[in-house]
mmCIF file of C-alpha atoms in Angstrom:
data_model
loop_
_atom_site.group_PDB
_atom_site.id
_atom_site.type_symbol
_atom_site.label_atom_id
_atom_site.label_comp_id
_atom_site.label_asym_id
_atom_site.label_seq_id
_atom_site.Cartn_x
_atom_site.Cartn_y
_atom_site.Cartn_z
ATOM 1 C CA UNK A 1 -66.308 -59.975 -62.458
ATOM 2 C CA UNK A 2 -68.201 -62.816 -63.674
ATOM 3 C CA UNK A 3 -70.229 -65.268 -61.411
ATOM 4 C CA UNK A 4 -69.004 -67.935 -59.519
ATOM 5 C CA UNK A 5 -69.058 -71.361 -61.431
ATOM 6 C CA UNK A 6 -67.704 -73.848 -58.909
ATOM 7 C CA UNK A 7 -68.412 -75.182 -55.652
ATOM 8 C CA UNK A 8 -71.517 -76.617 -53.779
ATOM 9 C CA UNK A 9 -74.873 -75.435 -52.811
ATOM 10 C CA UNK A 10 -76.804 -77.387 -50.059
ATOM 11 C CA UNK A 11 -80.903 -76.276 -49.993
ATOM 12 C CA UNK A 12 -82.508 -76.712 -46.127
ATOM 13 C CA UNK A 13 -86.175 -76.639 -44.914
ATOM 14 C CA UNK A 14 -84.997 -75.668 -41.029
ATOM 15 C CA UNK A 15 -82.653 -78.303 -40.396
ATOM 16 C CA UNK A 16 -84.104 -80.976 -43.316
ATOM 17 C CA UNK A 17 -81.667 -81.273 -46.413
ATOM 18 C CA UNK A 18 -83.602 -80.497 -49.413
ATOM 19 C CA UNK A 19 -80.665 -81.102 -52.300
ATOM 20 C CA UNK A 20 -77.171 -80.338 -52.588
ATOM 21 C CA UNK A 21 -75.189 -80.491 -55.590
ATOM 22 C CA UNK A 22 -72.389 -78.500 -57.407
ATOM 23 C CA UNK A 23 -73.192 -75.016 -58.290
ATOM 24 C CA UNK A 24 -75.379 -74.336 -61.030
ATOM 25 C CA UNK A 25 -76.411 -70.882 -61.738
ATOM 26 C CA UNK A 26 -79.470 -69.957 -64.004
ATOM 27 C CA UNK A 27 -79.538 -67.012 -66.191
ATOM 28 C CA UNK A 28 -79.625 -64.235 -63.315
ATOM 29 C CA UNK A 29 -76.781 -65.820 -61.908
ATOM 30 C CA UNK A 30 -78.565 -67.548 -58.688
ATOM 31 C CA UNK A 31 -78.690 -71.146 -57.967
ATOM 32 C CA UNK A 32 -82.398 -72.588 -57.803
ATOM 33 C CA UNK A 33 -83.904 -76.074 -56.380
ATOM 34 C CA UNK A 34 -86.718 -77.962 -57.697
ATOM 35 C CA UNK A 35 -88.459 -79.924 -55.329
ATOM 36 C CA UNK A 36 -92.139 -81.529 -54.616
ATOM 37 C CA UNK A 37 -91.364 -82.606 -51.150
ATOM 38 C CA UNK A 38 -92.591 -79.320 -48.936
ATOM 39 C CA UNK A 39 -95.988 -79.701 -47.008
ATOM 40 C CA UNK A 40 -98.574 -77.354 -46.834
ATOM 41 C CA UNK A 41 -97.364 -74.605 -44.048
ATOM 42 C CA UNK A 42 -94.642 -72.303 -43.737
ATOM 43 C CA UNK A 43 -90.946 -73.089 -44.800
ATOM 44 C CA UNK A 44 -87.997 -71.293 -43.918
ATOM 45 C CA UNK A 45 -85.772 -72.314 -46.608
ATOM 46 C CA UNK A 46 -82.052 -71.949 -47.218
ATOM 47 C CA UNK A 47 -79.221 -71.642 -49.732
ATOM 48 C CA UNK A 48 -75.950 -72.381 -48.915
ATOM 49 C CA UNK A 49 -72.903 -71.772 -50.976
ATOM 50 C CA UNK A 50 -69.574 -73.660 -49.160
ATOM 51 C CA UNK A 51 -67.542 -71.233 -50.800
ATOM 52 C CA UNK A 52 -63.534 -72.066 -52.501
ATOM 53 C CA UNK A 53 -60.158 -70.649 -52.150
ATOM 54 C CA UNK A 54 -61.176 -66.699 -53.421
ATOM 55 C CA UNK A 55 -64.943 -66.811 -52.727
ATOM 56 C CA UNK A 56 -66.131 -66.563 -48.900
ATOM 57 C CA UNK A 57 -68.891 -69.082 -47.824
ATOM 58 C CA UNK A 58 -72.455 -67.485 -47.900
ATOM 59 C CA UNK A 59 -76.162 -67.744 -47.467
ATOM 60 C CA UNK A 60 -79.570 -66.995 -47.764
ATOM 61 C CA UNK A 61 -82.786 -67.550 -46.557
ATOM 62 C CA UNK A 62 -86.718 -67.075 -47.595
ATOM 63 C CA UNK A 63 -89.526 -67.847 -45.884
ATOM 64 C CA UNK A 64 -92.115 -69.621 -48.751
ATOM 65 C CA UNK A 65 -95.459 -70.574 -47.727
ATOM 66 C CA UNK A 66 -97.451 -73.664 -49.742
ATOM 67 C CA UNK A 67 -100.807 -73.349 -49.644
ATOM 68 C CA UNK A 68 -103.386 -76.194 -50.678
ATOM 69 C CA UNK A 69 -104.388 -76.297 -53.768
ATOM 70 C CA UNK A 70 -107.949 -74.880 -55.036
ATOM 71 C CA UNK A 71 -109.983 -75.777 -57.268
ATOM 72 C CA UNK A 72 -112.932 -74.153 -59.477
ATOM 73 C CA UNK A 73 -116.776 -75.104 -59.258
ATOM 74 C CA UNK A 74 -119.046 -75.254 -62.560
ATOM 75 C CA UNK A 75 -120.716 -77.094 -64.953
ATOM 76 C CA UNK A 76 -123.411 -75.929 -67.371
ATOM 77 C CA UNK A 77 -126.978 -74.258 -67.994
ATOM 78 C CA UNK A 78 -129.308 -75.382 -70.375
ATOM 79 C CA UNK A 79 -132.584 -73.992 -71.987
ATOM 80 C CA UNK A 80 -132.624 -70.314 -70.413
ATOM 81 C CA UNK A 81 -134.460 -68.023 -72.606
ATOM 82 C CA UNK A 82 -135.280 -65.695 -69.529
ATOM 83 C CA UNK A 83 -132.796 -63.279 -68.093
ATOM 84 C CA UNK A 84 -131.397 -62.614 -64.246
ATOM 85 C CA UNK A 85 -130.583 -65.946 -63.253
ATOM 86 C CA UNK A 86 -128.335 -65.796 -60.395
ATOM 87 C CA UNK A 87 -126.260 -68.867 -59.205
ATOM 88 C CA UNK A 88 -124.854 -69.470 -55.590
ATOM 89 C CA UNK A 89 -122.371 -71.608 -54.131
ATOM 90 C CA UNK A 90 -122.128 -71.998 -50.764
ATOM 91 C CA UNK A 91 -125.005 -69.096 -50.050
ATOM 92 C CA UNK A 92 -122.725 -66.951 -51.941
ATOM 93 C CA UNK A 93 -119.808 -65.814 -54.523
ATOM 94 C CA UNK A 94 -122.751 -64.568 -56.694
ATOM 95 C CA UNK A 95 -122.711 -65.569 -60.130
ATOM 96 C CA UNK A 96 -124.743 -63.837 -62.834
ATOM 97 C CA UNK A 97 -125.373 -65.725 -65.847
ATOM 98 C CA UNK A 98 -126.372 -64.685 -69.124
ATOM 99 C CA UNK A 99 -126.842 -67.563 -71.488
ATOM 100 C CA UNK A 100 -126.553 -71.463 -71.916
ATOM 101 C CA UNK A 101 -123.201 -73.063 -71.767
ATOM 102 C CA UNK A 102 -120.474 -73.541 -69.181
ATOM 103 C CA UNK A 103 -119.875 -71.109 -65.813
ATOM 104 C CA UNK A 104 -117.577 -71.584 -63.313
ATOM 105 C CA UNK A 105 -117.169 -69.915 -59.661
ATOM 106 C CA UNK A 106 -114.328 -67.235 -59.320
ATOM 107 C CA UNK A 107 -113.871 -68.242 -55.995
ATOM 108 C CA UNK A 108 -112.011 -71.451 -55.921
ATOM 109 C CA UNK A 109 -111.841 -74.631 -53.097
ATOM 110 C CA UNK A 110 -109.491 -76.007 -51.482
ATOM 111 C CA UNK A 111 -109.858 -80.119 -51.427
ATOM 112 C CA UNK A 112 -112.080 -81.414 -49.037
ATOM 113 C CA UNK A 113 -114.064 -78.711 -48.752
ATOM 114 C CA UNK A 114 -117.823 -78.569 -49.407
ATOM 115 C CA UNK A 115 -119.887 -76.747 -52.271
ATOM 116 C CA UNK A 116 -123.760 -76.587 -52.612
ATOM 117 C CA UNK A 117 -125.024 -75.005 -55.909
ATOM 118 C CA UNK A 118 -127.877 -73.340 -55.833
ATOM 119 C CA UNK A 119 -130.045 -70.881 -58.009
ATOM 120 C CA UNK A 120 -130.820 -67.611 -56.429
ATOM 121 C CA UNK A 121 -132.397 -65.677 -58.404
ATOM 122 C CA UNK A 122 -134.292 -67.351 -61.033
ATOM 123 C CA UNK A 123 -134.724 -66.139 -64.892
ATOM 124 C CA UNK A 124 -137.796 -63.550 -65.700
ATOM 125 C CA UNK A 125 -139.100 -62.301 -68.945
ATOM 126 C CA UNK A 126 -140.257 -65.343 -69.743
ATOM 127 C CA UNK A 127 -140.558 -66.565 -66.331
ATOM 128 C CA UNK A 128 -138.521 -70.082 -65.798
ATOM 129 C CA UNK A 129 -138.005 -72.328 -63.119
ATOM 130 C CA UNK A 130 -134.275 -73.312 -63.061
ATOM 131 C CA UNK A 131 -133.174 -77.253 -61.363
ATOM 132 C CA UNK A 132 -129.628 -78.065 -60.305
ATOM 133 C CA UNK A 133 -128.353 -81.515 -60.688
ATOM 134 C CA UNK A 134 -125.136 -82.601 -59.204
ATOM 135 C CA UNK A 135 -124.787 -79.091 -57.177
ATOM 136 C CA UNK A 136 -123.632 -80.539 -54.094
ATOM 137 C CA UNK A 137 -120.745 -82.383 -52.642
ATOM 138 C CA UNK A 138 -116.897 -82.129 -51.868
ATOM 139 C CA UNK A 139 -114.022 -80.914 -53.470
ATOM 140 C CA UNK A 140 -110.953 -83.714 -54.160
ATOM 141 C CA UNK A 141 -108.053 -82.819 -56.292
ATOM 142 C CA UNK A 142 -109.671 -81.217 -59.686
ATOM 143 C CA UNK A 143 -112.172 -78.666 -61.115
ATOM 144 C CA UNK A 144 -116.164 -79.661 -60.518
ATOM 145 C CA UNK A 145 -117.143 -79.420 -64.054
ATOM 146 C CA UNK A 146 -120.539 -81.636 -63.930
ATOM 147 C CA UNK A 147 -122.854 -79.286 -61.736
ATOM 148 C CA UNK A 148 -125.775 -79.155 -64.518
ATOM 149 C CA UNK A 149 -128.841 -76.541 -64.222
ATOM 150 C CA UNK A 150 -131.785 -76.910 -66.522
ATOM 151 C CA UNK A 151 -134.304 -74.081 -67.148
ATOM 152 C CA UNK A 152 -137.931 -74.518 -68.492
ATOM 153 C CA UNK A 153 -140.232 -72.216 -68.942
ATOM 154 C CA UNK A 154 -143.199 -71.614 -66.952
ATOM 155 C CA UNK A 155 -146.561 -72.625 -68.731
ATOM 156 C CA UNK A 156 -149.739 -71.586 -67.222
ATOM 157 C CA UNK A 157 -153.019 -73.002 -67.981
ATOM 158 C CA UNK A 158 -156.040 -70.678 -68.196
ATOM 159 C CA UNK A 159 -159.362 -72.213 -67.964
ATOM 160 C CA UNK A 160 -162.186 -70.513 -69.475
ATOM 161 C CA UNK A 161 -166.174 -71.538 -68.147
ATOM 162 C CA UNK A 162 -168.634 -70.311 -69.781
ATOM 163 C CA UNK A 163 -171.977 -69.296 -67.002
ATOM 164 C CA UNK A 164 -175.000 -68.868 -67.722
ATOM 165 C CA UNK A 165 -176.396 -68.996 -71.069
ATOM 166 C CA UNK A 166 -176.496 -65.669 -72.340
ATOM 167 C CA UNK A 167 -180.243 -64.779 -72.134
#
């Protein structure tokens, strides 16, 4: 037969009302609520049909879990020329990076947590000395995007002094 079209659906978190309203079925034939109200945690949550003169009262339950919400850590490098320049956050989630322009962490934050940026291996071949800016401080509620590391290349000086005077 064809779905049921008529009646009323009540959502619960436990014992807390979430929505009712008649049914409405999406295209799989199962009612759905939208809501932004659950907290971070586990929810036991609820459907229940109140049935009508052929179709018996039913329900059924799910247990969905909201988690915080993460975000990414990044930003960009500037002037490497060398290669092997590793980047850290938090003394790990290695990140190799091959060239100037934007990186980002794979491992993402949750708000309020700290991140610390720093360069653990630095670039060779030519050897460069590699400065984070901005590498440190706490996750809110979006992507760290301004974490900036500048690479220059290291000069040496060589000092030639002549002894003696060639006799």
């Amino acid at each position: 037969g064809s779905p049921v079209t008529t009646g009323t659906v009540t959502f619960t978190d436990g014992s807390t009302p979430l929505g009712t309203g008649p049914l409405a079925l999406n295209a799989s034939g199962q009612a759905t609520l939208t809501t932004a109200v659950l907290s971070i945690g586990s929810h036991i949550i609820t459907a229940s049909y109140n049935g009508i003169a052929f179709f018996a009262a039913s329900n059924a339950s799910l247990n969905e879990t909201i988690s915080a919400p993460s975000y990414t850590i990044g930003g960009s490098v500037t002037g490497l020329v060398g290669s092997g320049l590793v980047l850290q956050d938090n003394l790990g989630d290695n990140l190799p990076i091959n060239g100037n322009g934007s990186f980002a962490f794979s491992t993402a934050l949750a708000t309020g947590n700290p991140y610390s940026v720093t360069v653990s291996t630095p670039p060779s071949n030519p050897a460069q000395t590699c400065t984070v800016t901005n590498g440190n401080g706490t996750v809110a509620t979006a992507n760290i995007t301004t974490v900036q590391v500048t690479c220059i290349t290291v000069a040496y000086t060589l000092t030639v002094t002549e002894v003696g005077t060639g006799d």
